mmCIF file of C-alpha atoms in Angstrom:
data_model
loop_
_atom_site.group_PDB
_atom_site.id
_atom_site.type_symbol
_atom_site.label_atom_id
_atom_site.label_comp_id
_atom_site.label_asym_id
_atom_site.label_seq_id
_atom_site.Cartn_x
_atom_site.Cartn_y
_atom_site.Cartn_z
ATOM 1 C CA MET Z 179 -7.151 -35.024 29.270
ATOM 2 C CA THR Z 180 -9.943 -32.425 29.206
ATOM 3 C CA THR Z 181 -9.321 -29.055 30.808
ATOM 4 C CA ASP Z 182 -12.014 -27.893 33.206
ATOM 5 C CA VAL Z 183 -12.940 -24.301 32.315
ATOM 6 C CA SER Z 184 -15.945 -24.011 34.620
ATOM 7 C CA ALA Z 185 -15.966 -21.266 37.225
ATOM 8 C CA PRO Z 186 -14.592 -22.133 40.689
ATOM 9 C CA ALA Z 187 -16.859 -21.918 43.699
ATOM 10 C CA ASP Z 188 -15.511 -18.513 44.751
ATOM 11 C CA SER Z 189 -15.691 -17.054 41.228
ATOM 12 C CA ASN Z 190 -17.292 -13.661 40.644
ATOM 13 C CA PHE Z 191 -19.124 -15.051 37.614
ATOM 14 C CA PRO Z 192 -22.827 -15.869 38.070
ATOM 15 C CA ALA Z 193 -23.338 -19.453 39.177
ATOM 16 C CA GLY Z 194 -23.739 -21.880 36.318
ATOM 17 C CA ASP Z 195 -22.404 -19.515 33.655
ATOM 18 C CA ASP Z 196 -19.436 -20.447 31.472
ATOM 19 C CA PRO Z 197 -16.686 -17.800 31.967
ATOM 20 C CA LEU Z 198 -15.583 -18.138 28.348
ATOM 21 C CA GLN Z 199 -19.143 -17.530 27.143
ATOM 22 C CA ILE Z 200 -19.389 -14.457 29.350
ATOM 23 C CA PHE Z 201 -16.317 -12.962 27.690
ATOM 24 C CA LEU Z 202 -17.751 -13.744 24.260
ATOM 25 C CA ASP Z 203 -21.123 -12.226 25.211
ATOM 26 C CA HIS Z 204 -19.441 -9.094 26.525
ATOM 27 C CA SER Z 205 -17.412 -8.799 23.328
ATOM 28 C CA GLU Z 206 -20.568 -9.040 21.222
ATOM 29 C CA GLY Z 207 -22.269 -6.556 23.517
ATOM 30 C CA CYS Z 208 -19.497 -4.026 22.955
ATOM 31 C CA ASP Z 209 -19.836 -4.542 19.195
ATOM 32 C CA ALA Z 210 -23.589 -3.931 19.452
ATOM 33 C CA ILE Z 211 -23.075 -0.680 21.366
ATOM 34 C CA GLN Z 212 -20.461 0.401 18.836
ATOM 35 C CA ARG Z 213 -22.952 -0.182 16.015
ATOM 36 C CA LYS Z 214 -25.522 1.905 17.872
ATOM 37 C CA ILE Z 215 -23.052 4.764 18.249
ATOM 38 C CA ILE Z 216 -22.246 4.676 14.541
ATOM 39 C CA GLU Z 217 -25.927 4.539 13.614
ATOM 40 C CA VAL Z 218 -26.771 7.522 15.830
ATOM 41 C CA GLN Z 219 -23.898 9.573 14.433
ATOM 42 C CA ALA Z 220 -24.576 8.529 10.824
ATOM 43 C CA TYR Z 221 -28.384 8.643 10.749
ATOM 44 C CA PRO Z 222 -30.144 8.133 8.362
ATOM 45 C CA GLY Z 223 -27.544 6.498 6.114
ATOM 46 C CA HIS Z 224 -25.948 4.306 8.804
ATOM 47 C CA ALA Z 225 -22.513 5.200 7.435
ATOM 48 C CA LYS Z 226 -20.255 7.921 8.799
ATOM 49 C CA SER Z 227 -19.798 10.999 6.657
ATOM 50 C CA LEU Z 228 -17.569 14.033 6.938
ATOM 51 C CA ARG Z 229 -19.198 17.379 7.668
ATOM 52 C CA LEU Z 230 -19.298 20.231 5.171
ATOM 53 C CA PHE Z 231 -16.766 23.025 5.551
ATOM 54 C CA PRO Z 232 -18.259 26.556 5.623
ATOM 55 C CA THR Z 233 -16.891 29.056 3.119
ATOM 56 C CA SER Z 234 -14.569 30.676 5.672
ATOM 57 C CA GLU Z 235 -13.065 27.320 6.700
ATOM 58 C CA ALA Z 236 -12.805 26.073 3.105
ATOM 59 C CA ALA Z 237 -10.959 29.271 2.143
ATOM 60 C CA ARG Z 238 -8.561 28.792 5.048
ATOM 61 C CA LEU Z 239 -7.785 25.229 3.896
ATOM 62 C CA ILE Z 240 -7.164 26.398 0.321
ATOM 63 C CA ARG Z 241 -5.069 29.289 1.670
ATOM 64 C CA ILE Z 242 -7.011 32.084 0.032
ATOM 65 C CA SER Z 243 -9.237 34.768 1.486
ATOM 66 C CA GLU Z 244 -12.953 34.190 1.891
ATOM 67 C CA SER Z 245 -13.656 37.000 -0.577
ATOM 68 C CA HIS Z 246 -11.340 35.336 -3.119
ATOM 69 C CA LEU Z 247 -13.245 32.064 -2.782
ATOM 70 C CA ARG Z 248 -16.566 33.844 -3.217
ATOM 71 C CA ALA Z 249 -15.216 35.480 -6.360
ATOM 72 C CA LEU Z 250 -14.133 32.078 -7.714
ATOM 73 C CA LEU Z 251 -17.656 30.738 -7.243
ATOM 74 C CA LYS Z 252 -18.926 33.195 -9.843
ATOM 75 C CA ASN Z 253 -17.199 30.895 -12.328
ATOM 76 C CA GLU Z 254 -19.373 27.793 -12.544
ATOM 77 C CA GLN Z 255 -16.357 25.696 -13.547
ATOM 78 C CA PHE Z 256 -15.434 25.654 -9.857
ATOM 79 C CA PRO Z 257 -17.352 23.419 -7.406
ATOM 80 C CA GLN Z 258 -20.265 25.420 -6.034
ATOM 81 C CA GLY Z 259 -20.717 23.683 -2.710
ATOM 82 C CA THR Z 260 -24.093 23.259 -1.023
ATOM 83 C CA VAL Z 261 -26.358 25.997 0.327
ATOM 84 C CA ILE Z 262 -26.543 25.423 4.086
ATOM 85 C CA GLY Z 263 -28.269 28.532 5.381
ATOM 86 C CA GLY Z 264 -29.646 31.961 4.708
ATOM 87 C CA ASN Z 265 -27.848 34.624 2.681
ATOM 88 C CA ASN Z 266 -26.667 31.901 0.299
ATOM 89 C CA ARG Z 267 -24.218 30.530 2.911
ATOM 90 C CA ARG Z 268 -22.452 27.503 1.511
ATOM 91 C CA GLY Z 269 -20.600 24.444 2.699
ATOM 92 C CA PHE Z 270 -18.033 22.400 0.788
ATOM 93 C CA THR Z 271 -17.044 18.757 0.918
ATOM 94 C CA LEU Z 272 -13.359 17.924 1.293
ATOM 95 C CA ALA Z 273 -13.482 16.545 -2.265
ATOM 96 C CA GLU Z 274 -14.718 19.960 -3.485
ATOM 97 C CA VAL Z 275 -11.981 21.750 -1.539
ATOM 98 C CA ASN Z 276 -9.379 19.513 -3.178
ATOM 99 C CA GLN Z 277 -10.935 20.094 -6.617
ATOM 100 C CA ILE Z 278 -10.690 23.860 -6.141
ATOM 101 C CA ARG Z 279 -7.036 23.431 -5.140
ATOM 102 C CA ARG Z 280 -6.309 21.401 -8.256
ATOM 103 C CA GLN Z 281 -8.012 23.880 -10.555
ATOM 104 C CA LEU Z 282 -6.179 26.837 -9.010
ATOM 105 C CA PHE Z 283 -2.843 25.023 -9.412
ATOM 106 C CA GLN Z 284 -3.639 24.202 -13.049
ATOM 107 C CA GLN Z 285 -4.589 27.824 -13.766
ATOM 108 C CA THR Z 286 -1.835 29.608 -11.853
ATOM 109 C CA GLY Z 287 1.001 27.137 -11.302
ATOM 110 C CA ASP Z 288 1.247 28.619 -7.780
ATOM 111 C CA VAL Z 289 2.861 26.004 -5.521
ATOM 112 C CA ARG Z 290 0.563 26.991 -2.650
ATOM 113 C CA TYR Z 291 -2.214 25.093 -4.380
ATOM 114 C CA ARG Z 292 -0.272 21.922 -5.140
ATOM 115 C CA VAL Z 293 -2.053 18.823 -3.848
ATOM 116 C CA GLY Z 294 0.409 16.186 -2.602
ATOM 117 C CA ARG Z 295 4.103 15.561 -3.095
ATOM 118 C CA ASP Z 296 6.104 16.639 -6.107
ATOM 119 C CA ARG Z 297 7.539 13.433 -7.544
ATOM 120 C CA GLU Z 298 9.442 15.267 -10.269
ATOM 121 C CA ALA Z 299 11.330 17.112 -7.545
ATOM 122 C CA GLY Z 300 12.223 13.791 -5.918
ATOM 123 C CA GLU Z 301 9.810 13.987 -2.988
ATOM 124 C CA LYS Z 302 9.577 10.386 -1.807
ATOM 125 C CA LEU Z 303 6.781 8.532 -0.060
ATOM 126 C CA SER Z 304 6.820 9.580 3.595
ATOM 127 C CA VAL Z 305 6.140 6.714 6.025
ATOM 128 C CA ILE Z 306 5.397 7.955 9.542
ATOM 129 C CA THR Z 307 5.269 5.327 12.274
ATOM 130 C CA VAL Z 308 3.674 6.455 15.528
ATOM 131 C CA ALA Z 309 5.025 4.162 18.217
ATOM 132 C CA ASN Z 310 5.260 3.757 21.960
ATOM 133 C CA PHE Z 311 5.318 0.367 23.640
ATOM 134 C CA LYS Z 312 3.211 1.630 26.562
ATOM 135 C CA GLY Z 313 -0.533 2.086 26.294
ATOM 136 C CA GLY Z 314 -2.216 5.368 27.184
ATOM 137 C CA ALA Z 315 0.218 7.658 25.379
ATOM 138 C CA ALA Z 316 -2.482 8.940 22.964
ATOM 139 C CA LYS Z 317 -0.718 7.134 20.140
ATOM 140 C CA THR Z 318 -3.846 6.156 18.210
ATOM 141 C CA THR Z 319 -5.521 9.493 18.901
ATOM 142 C CA HIS Z 320 -2.654 11.339 17.349
ATOM 143 C CA SER Z 321 -2.157 8.880 14.492
ATOM 144 C CA VAL Z 322 -5.735 9.424 13.350
ATOM 145 C CA HIS Z 323 -5.663 13.192 13.786
ATOM 146 C CA LEU Z 324 -2.344 13.452 11.953
ATOM 147 C CA ALA Z 325 -3.688 11.413 9.028
ATOM 148 C CA GLN Z 326 -6.817 13.557 8.890
ATOM 149 C CA TYR Z 327 -4.900 16.828 9.142
ATOM 150 C CA LEU Z 328 -2.704 15.785 6.222
ATOM 151 C CA ALA Z 329 -5.790 14.828 4.205
ATOM 152 C CA LEU Z 330 -7.237 18.275 4.915
ATOM 153 C CA GLN Z 331 -4.079 19.780 3.386
ATOM 154 C CA GLY Z 332 -4.672 17.803 0.184
ATOM 155 C CA TYR Z 333 -2.178 14.951 0.592
ATOM 156 C CA ARG Z 334 -3.146 11.424 -0.409
ATOM 157 C CA VAL Z 335 -2.852 9.518 2.847
ATOM 158 C CA LEU Z 336 -2.978 5.857 3.819
ATOM 159 C CA MET Z 337 -3.605 4.951 7.458
ATOM 160 C CA ILE Z 338 -2.289 1.483 8.394
ATOM 161 C CA ASP Z 339 -3.747 0.051 11.587
ATOM 162 C CA LEU Z 340 -1.311 -2.501 13.054
ATOM 163 C CA ASP Z 341 -3.045 -2.795 16.437
ATOM 164 C CA SER Z 342 -5.413 -5.760 16.843
ATOM 165 C CA GLN Z 343 -7.514 -3.625 19.205
ATOM 166 C CA ALA Z 344 -8.410 -1.727 16.010
ATOM 167 C CA SER Z 345 -9.180 1.619 17.668
ATOM 168 C CA ALA Z 346 -8.014 3.578 14.623
ATOM 169 C CA THR Z 347 -10.168 1.421 12.349
ATOM 170 C CA SER Z 348 -13.180 2.009 14.612
ATOM 171 C CA LEU Z 349 -12.717 5.782 14.486
ATOM 172 C CA PHE Z 350 -13.381 5.630 10.746
ATOM 173 C CA GLY Z 351 -16.828 4.167 11.360
ATOM 174 C CA PHE Z 352 -16.060 0.489 10.922
ATOM 175 C CA VAL Z 353 -17.031 -2.365 13.243
ATOM 176 C CA PRO Z 354 -13.736 -4.245 12.785
ATOM 177 C CA ASP Z 355 -14.559 -7.763 13.944
ATOM 178 C CA GLU Z 356 -17.919 -7.730 12.187
ATOM 179 C CA GLN Z 357 -17.051 -6.074 8.888
ATOM 180 C CA PHE Z 358 -13.618 -7.575 8.305
ATOM 181 C CA ASP Z 359 -12.048 -10.992 8.246
ATOM 182 C CA ARG Z 360 -8.448 -11.276 9.369
ATOM 183 C CA LEU Z 361 -7.539 -11.716 5.694
ATOM 184 C CA ASP Z 362 -8.688 -8.095 5.221
ATOM 185 C CA THR Z 363 -5.895 -6.961 7.556
ATOM 186 C CA LEU Z 364 -2.108 -7.013 7.414
ATOM 187 C CA TYR Z 365 -2.352 -10.594 8.656
ATOM 188 C CA ARG Z 366 -2.635 -11.580 4.994
ATOM 189 C CA LEU Z 367 0.836 -10.189 4.381
ATOM 190 C CA PHE Z 368 2.388 -12.164 7.222
ATOM 191 C CA THR Z 369 0.343 -15.380 7.293
ATOM 192 C CA LEU Z 370 1.936 -18.789 7.353
ATOM 193 C CA ASP Z 371 -0.502 -20.067 4.708
ATOM 194 C CA ASP Z 372 1.137 -19.745 1.281
ATOM 195 C CA SER Z 373 -2.223 -19.980 -0.503
ATOM 196 C CA GLN Z 374 -3.648 -16.980 1.383
ATOM 197 C CA ARG Z 375 -0.555 -14.781 1.574
ATOM 198 C CA ILE Z 376 -0.119 -11.720 -0.648
ATOM 199 C CA ASN Z 377 2.799 -9.339 -1.179
ATOM 200 C CA ASP Z 378 0.684 -6.445 -2.474
ATOM 201 C CA LEU Z 379 -1.000 -3.999 -0.087
ATOM 202 C CA ARG Z 380 -3.607 -2.809 -2.578
ATOM 203 C CA PRO Z 381 -6.197 -5.579 -1.944
ATOM 204 C CA LEU Z 382 -6.274 -4.603 1.752
ATOM 205 C CA ILE Z 383 -7.074 -0.922 1.270
ATOM 206 C CA GLN Z 384 -10.489 0.363 2.331
ATOM 207 C CA LYS Z 385 -11.908 3.713 1.247
ATOM 208 C CA THR Z 386 -13.104 6.033 4.009
ATOM 209 C CA TYR Z 387 -15.517 8.951 3.973
ATOM 210 C CA TRP Z 388 -12.504 11.299 3.939
ATOM 211 C CA ASP Z 389 -11.488 12.304 0.418
ATOM 212 C CA GLY Z 390 -7.889 11.230 -0.162
ATOM 213 C CA LEU Z 391 -7.644 9.195 3.067
ATOM 214 C CA ASP Z 392 -7.782 5.391 2.938
ATOM 215 C CA VAL Z 393 -7.179 2.781 5.627
ATOM 216 C CA ILE Z 394 -5.826 -0.740 5.934
ATOM 217 C CA PRO Z 395 -7.992 -1.983 8.795
ATOM 218 C CA ALA Z 396 -7.215 -4.141 11.783
ATOM 219 C CA ASN Z 397 -9.281 -6.496 13.877
ATOM 220 C CA LEU Z 398 -8.723 -9.090 16.557
ATOM 221 C CA GLY Z 399 -7.628 -11.647 13.948
ATOM 222 C CA LEU Z 400 -4.530 -9.566 13.243
ATOM 223 C CA TYR Z 401 -3.108 -10.820 16.542
ATOM 224 C CA SER Z 402 -2.636 -14.262 14.965
ATOM 225 C CA THR Z 403 0.342 -12.743 13.179
ATOM 226 C CA GLU Z 404 2.346 -12.959 16.388
ATOM 227 C CA PHE Z 405 1.974 -16.748 16.457
ATOM 228 C CA GLU Z 406 2.396 -17.497 12.772
ATOM 229 C CA VAL Z 407 5.439 -15.387 11.913
ATOM 230 C CA PRO Z 408 7.881 -17.335 14.126
ATOM 231 C CA VAL Z 409 6.652 -20.617 12.631
ATOM 232 C CA ARG Z 410 7.014 -19.178 9.142
ATOM 233 C CA GLN Z 411 10.543 -18.041 10.024
ATOM 234 C CA MET Z 412 11.432 -21.593 11.043
ATOM 235 C CA ARG Z 413 10.196 -22.903 7.698
ATOM 236 C CA GLN Z 414 11.644 -20.084 5.595
ATOM 237 C CA ARG Z 415 15.123 -19.492 6.952
ATOM 238 C CA GLU Z 416 15.744 -16.781 4.377
ATOM 239 C CA LEU Z 417 12.698 -14.770 5.506
ATOM 240 C CA ARG Z 418 13.518 -11.291 6.763
ATOM 241 C CA PHE Z 419 10.441 -11.092 8.986
ATOM 242 C CA TRP Z 420 11.274 -7.526 10.028
ATOM 243 C CA ARG Z 421 11.000 -6.233 6.438
ATOM 244 C CA ILE Z 422 7.752 -7.843 5.315
ATOM 245 C CA LEU Z 423 5.837 -4.548 5.450
ATOM 246 C CA ALA Z 424 8.710 -2.479 4.039
ATOM 247 C CA ASP Z 425 9.065 -4.863 1.088
ATOM 248 C CA ALA Z 426 5.350 -4.435 0.255
ATOM 249 C CA LEU Z 427 5.351 -0.628 0.281
ATOM 250 C CA PRO Z 428 6.556 -0.217 -3.334
ATOM 251 C CA THR Z 429 3.220 -1.682 -4.486
ATOM 252 C CA ILE Z 430 1.460 1.524 -3.344
ATOM 253 C CA ASP Z 431 4.252 4.078 -3.763
ATOM 254 C CA GLN Z 432 2.509 5.829 -6.654
ATOM 255 C CA ASP Z 433 -0.878 5.928 -4.917
ATOM 256 C CA TYR Z 434 -0.032 7.958 -1.810
ATOM 257 C CA ASP Z 435 2.043 10.861 -0.565
ATOM 258 C CA ILE Z 436 2.148 9.899 3.107
ATOM 259 C CA ILE Z 437 1.520 6.722 5.109
ATOM 260 C CA VAL Z 438 0.714 6.842 8.823
ATOM 261 C CA CYS Z 439 1.246 3.601 10.799
ATOM 262 C CA ASP Z 440 -0.472 3.165 14.155
ATOM 263 C CA CYS Z 441 1.409 0.547 16.215
ATOM 264 C CA PRO Z 442 0.260 -1.770 18.978
ATOM 265 C CA PRO Z 443 1.465 -0.797 22.480
ATOM 266 C CA SER Z 444 4.059 -3.570 22.621
ATOM 267 C CA LEU Z 445 7.250 -4.828 21.044
ATOM 268 C CA SER Z 446 5.803 -7.238 18.498
ATOM 269 C CA TYR Z 447 6.447 -8.513 14.990
ATOM 270 C CA LEU Z 448 3.988 -5.912 13.716
ATOM 271 C CA SER Z 449 5.519 -2.973 15.577
ATOM 272 C CA ILE Z 450 9.031 -4.043 14.508
ATOM 273 C CA ASN Z 451 7.830 -4.073 10.889
ATOM 274 C CA ALA Z 452 6.265 -0.638 11.266
ATOM 275 C CA VAL Z 453 9.492 0.790 12.688
ATOM 276 C CA MET Z 454 11.593 -0.822 9.949
ATOM 277 C CA ALA Z 455 9.239 0.476 7.233
ATOM 278 C CA ALA Z 456 9.338 4.060 8.518
ATOM 279 C CA ASN Z 457 11.504 6.935 7.421
ATOM 280 C CA PHE Z 458 9.921 9.178 10.097
ATOM 281 C CA LEU Z 459 9.489 7.862 13.641
ATOM 282 C CA LEU Z 460 7.114 9.777 15.930
ATOM 283 C CA ILE Z 461 6.978 8.902 19.645
ATOM 284 C CA PRO Z 462 4.219 10.467 21.783
ATOM 285 C CA ILE Z 463 5.181 10.730 25.472
ATOM 286 C CA PRO Z 464 2.883 12.030 28.240
ATOM 287 C CA PRO Z 465 4.908 14.161 30.682
ATOM 288 C CA SER Z 466 4.640 11.968 33.775
ATOM 289 C CA MET Z 467 7.382 10.075 35.571
ATOM 290 C CA LEU Z 468 5.775 6.690 34.871
ATOM 291 C CA ASP Z 469 5.380 7.396 31.150
ATOM 292 C CA PHE Z 470 8.835 8.914 30.935
ATOM 293 C CA SER Z 471 10.359 5.830 32.559
ATOM 294 C CA SER Z 472 8.481 3.654 30.074
ATOM 295 C CA ALA Z 473 9.744 5.816 27.201
ATOM 296 C CA GLY Z 474 13.297 5.167 28.354
ATOM 297 C CA ARG Z 475 12.693 1.429 28.144
ATOM 298 C CA PHE Z 476 11.090 1.910 24.724
ATOM 299 C CA PHE Z 477 14.233 3.567 23.375
ATOM 300 C CA ARG Z 478 16.422 0.885 24.937
ATOM 301 C CA MET Z 479 14.322 -1.852 23.332
ATOM 302 C CA VAL Z 480 14.429 -0.122 19.936
ATOM 303 C CA TYR Z 481 18.208 0.228 20.252
ATOM 304 C CA GLU Z 482 18.672 -3.441 21.108
ATOM 305 C CA THR Z 483 16.241 -4.609 18.429
ATOM 306 C CA LEU Z 484 17.802 -2.508 15.662
ATOM 307 C CA SER Z 485 21.286 -3.565 16.761
ATOM 308 C CA THR Z 486 20.319 -7.224 16.513
ATOM 309 C CA LEU Z 487 18.676 -6.744 13.122
ATOM 310 C CA ALA Z 488 21.738 -4.864 11.862
ATOM 311 C CA GLN Z 489 23.834 -7.948 12.564
ATOM 312 C CA ALA Z 490 21.334 -10.030 10.568
ATOM 313 C CA GLU Z 491 21.720 -7.594 7.672
ATOM 314 C CA GLY Z 492 25.489 -7.686 7.517
ATOM 315 C CA GLY Z 493 26.034 -4.619 9.664
ATOM 316 C CA ARG Z 494 23.594 -2.380 7.799
ATOM 317 C CA VAL Z 495 21.892 -0.230 10.443
ATOM 318 C CA LYS Z 496 18.349 1.025 9.954
ATOM 319 C CA THR Z 497 18.305 4.810 9.491
ATOM 320 C CA PHE Z 498 15.518 7.390 9.678
ATOM 321 C CA ASP Z 499 15.101 10.725 7.970
ATOM 322 C CA ALA Z 500 13.572 12.051 11.186
ATOM 323 C CA VAL Z 501 12.874 10.949 14.761
ATOM 324 C CA ARG Z 502 10.637 13.227 16.815
ATOM 325 C CA LEU Z 503 9.199 13.157 20.317
ATOM 326 C CA LEU Z 504 5.764 14.632 20.936
ATOM 327 C CA VAL Z 505 4.619 15.735 24.383
ATOM 328 C CA SER Z 506 1.087 14.321 24.560
ATOM 329 C CA LYS Z 507 -1.709 14.607 27.127
ATOM 330 C CA TYR Z 508 -0.105 17.774 28.457
ATOM 331 C CA GLN Z 509 -1.894 19.468 31.359
ATOM 332 C CA THR Z 510 -1.026 23.124 30.991
ATOM 333 C CA ALA Z 511 -1.780 24.001 34.627
ATOM 334 C CA ASP Z 512 0.332 21.168 36.086
ATOM 335 C CA THR Z 513 3.623 22.665 37.332
ATOM 336 C CA ASN Z 514 5.253 19.228 37.665
ATOM 337 C CA GLN Z 515 4.505 18.456 34.031
ATOM 338 C CA SER Z 516 5.812 21.867 32.988
ATOM 339 C CA GLN Z 517 9.099 21.163 34.767
ATOM 340 C CA LEU Z 518 9.413 17.736 33.174
ATOM 341 C CA VAL Z 519 8.781 19.219 29.730
ATOM 342 C CA LYS Z 520 11.563 21.762 30.343
ATOM 343 C CA TRP Z 521 13.959 18.931 31.200
ATOM 344 C CA MET Z 522 12.871 17.065 28.080
ATOM 345 C CA GLY Z 523 13.582 20.162 26.015
ATOM 346 C CA SER Z 524 17.074 20.592 27.448
ATOM 347 C CA ILE Z 525 17.992 16.917 27.023
ATOM 348 C CA PHE Z 526 16.346 16.022 23.703
ATOM 349 C CA ALA Z 527 16.810 19.400 22.033
ATOM 350 C CA ASP Z 528 16.170 19.080 18.284
ATOM 351 C CA THR Z 529 14.239 15.796 18.474
ATOM 352 C CA LEU Z 530 11.480 17.221 20.716
ATOM 353 C CA LEU Z 531 8.658 18.959 18.862
ATOM 354 C CA GLU Z 532 8.193 22.524 20.047
ATOM 355 C CA ASN Z 533 4.420 22.237 20.105
ATOM 356 C CA ARG Z 534 2.669 20.066 22.690
ATOM 357 C CA MET Z 535 -0.652 18.288 22.499
ATOM 358 C CA ALA Z 536 -2.613 19.414 25.527
ATOM 359 C CA LEU Z 537 -5.492 17.630 27.159
ATOM 360 C CA THR Z 538 -8.720 19.432 26.274
ATOM 361 C CA THR Z 539 -12.344 18.763 27.129
ATOM 362 C CA GLY Z 540 -13.156 19.144 23.438
ATOM 363 C CA LEU Z 541 -10.937 16.189 22.544
ATOM 364 C CA ASP Z 542 -12.654 14.090 25.199
ATOM 365 C CA SER Z 543 -16.053 15.138 23.849
ATOM 366 C CA ALA Z 544 -15.066 14.084 20.332
ATOM 367 C CA GLY Z 545 -14.035 10.665 21.600
ATOM 368 C CA ASN Z 546 -17.338 10.220 23.420
ATOM 369 C CA LEU Z 547 -19.129 10.974 20.151
ATOM 370 C CA LYS Z 548 -16.869 8.478 18.322
ATOM 371 C CA GLN Z 549 -15.573 11.305 16.192
ATOM 372 C CA SER Z 550 -12.201 12.887 15.668
ATOM 373 C CA TYR Z 551 -11.710 16.519 16.611
ATOM 374 C CA TYR Z 552 -11.560 17.482 12.935
ATOM 375 C CA GLU Z 553 -15.050 16.039 12.470
ATOM 376 C CA LEU Z 554 -16.571 18.209 15.200
ATOM 377 C CA GLU Z 555 -18.271 21.493 14.505
ATOM 378 C CA ALA Z 556 -17.766 24.438 16.816
ATOM 379 C CA SER Z 557 -21.401 24.107 17.905
ATOM 380 C CA ASP Z 558 -20.735 20.599 19.269
ATOM 381 C CA VAL Z 559 -18.741 21.996 22.194
ATOM 382 C CA ASN Z 560 -18.046 25.359 23.776
ATOM 383 C CA ARG Z 561 -16.632 27.537 20.973
ATOM 384 C CA ARG Z 562 -13.690 28.803 23.015
ATOM 385 C CA THR Z 563 -12.840 25.253 24.097
ATOM 386 C CA TYR Z 564 -13.185 24.043 20.516
ATOM 387 C CA GLU Z 565 -10.888 26.709 19.089
ATOM 388 C CA ARG Z 566 -8.272 26.147 21.785
ATOM 389 C CA GLY Z 567 -8.201 22.396 21.127
ATOM 390 C CA LEU Z 568 -8.086 22.950 17.374
ATOM 391 C CA GLU Z 569 -5.162 25.324 17.769
ATOM 392 C CA TYR Z 570 -3.180 22.736 19.747
ATOM 393 C CA LEU Z 571 -3.872 20.028 17.144
ATOM 394 C CA ASN Z 572 -3.120 22.209 14.143
ATOM 395 C CA ASN Z 573 0.103 23.566 15.627
ATOM 396 C CA VAL Z 574 1.431 20.077 16.389
ATOM 397 C CA ASN Z 575 0.430 18.663 13.018
ATOM 398 C CA ALA Z 576 1.719 21.672 11.075
ATOM 399 C CA GLU Z 577 5.098 21.231 12.775
ATOM 400 C CA ILE Z 578 5.111 17.556 11.759
ATOM 401 C CA GLU Z 579 4.212 18.603 8.217
ATOM 402 C CA ARG Z 580 7.215 20.938 8.184
ATOM 403 C CA VAL Z 581 9.439 18.006 9.189
ATOM 404 C CA ILE Z 582 8.080 16.181 6.133
ATOM 405 C CA TRP Z 583 8.940 19.216 3.995
ATOM 406 C CA ASP Z 584 12.481 19.146 5.403
ATOM 407 C CA ILE Z 585 12.766 15.488 4.390
ATOM 408 C CA TRP Z 586 11.513 16.437 0.944
ATOM 409 C CA LYS Z 587 13.854 19.461 0.880
ATOM 410 C CA ARG Z 588 10.818 21.594 0.195
ATOM 411 C CA THR Z 589 11.530 25.250 0.927
ATOM 412 C CA PRO Z 590 9.015 27.893 2.067
ATOM 413 C CA ALA Z 591 9.516 29.638 -1.274
ATOM 414 C CA ARG Z 592 8.448 26.504 -3.119
ATOM 415 C CA GLU Z 593 5.528 25.788 -0.841
ATOM 416 C CA GLY Z 594 4.323 29.286 -0.033
ATOM 417 C CA THR Z 595 3.221 30.361 3.406
ATOM 418 C CA ARG Z 596 0.845 28.321 5.479
#
């Protein structure tokens, strides 16, 4: 029996058009617009690139004074940057900033200049999963900005996109469904096909234009995972489907300091794997009653899921080094939101991050330009707006970084002041 997929007489589709074709055409149209945006932002190379950091900003990242950095440049062994204006004003790539850090650490042994985790001190790979089963919580926005902030501090970071909508992948300048096959995504780790499946994450890693920040991309094909994993489980009764990602992480343990996982907005095989692979769970929650109600269901679902999986693992319960809640999309002038945040603080106490990520026009502007906030220059938006948004982002991300230090048992004396 053949299914009739033609439009009914009262359909909103144009007469004679195939509804399925319309969806396909619209999908391709969105891809075409996305390519145009990337081309405009990346002209003339048609590939996104990270801006140069002026001397003052580069010095701030390295944690030295601007005059100290200028003095270092008198030694030609240090990266010299690029002249970007009059009076010999210079700009530095992130790779040059990291090179200066490394050279200073080699010369002085000062822990302030260390790039990445200290393996000899037992600092383990930090896996941060950013999860919320409701869309619109700014989950992807913060995943990307957290990964980029950590890269700016010199850590080697891997961003894993587990959402088939591939928003995080797109923010790094890729056109996911055009540039990648589903075998380029985590699908290849989970696939039912034994001949295609791998257990090593390294073949999936894509370099980005951020020094020290790589990505495992996603695309629409990743969604096939949700259909193939249950069939694979039926065929392989011994398969612990919830630990497929966690079991693959040792293959890249020596390559990265921190992994950031961006989850789909649903309880899925992929999101369960991301939660089970994490040692740090970060949940962004907008301060509205609807989002707060959804967050309650999220925690209930996580509780029930982990309880069920604990039974499957002989009573061994999944543990985390840290679980933190982040107030996202905070409207500072909204008294109702302010009250809700106060209640959250009194109830959740130590698990609620002190800093909140406020809604800013600068963050919206960055999104419209298909850039992250860290890729903007102050001249792209109003300077006061830019600095206020940057302060919110940096404060939140620095607090998350300090949680990572606590996990690593890194003390301020070892790390120096930030």
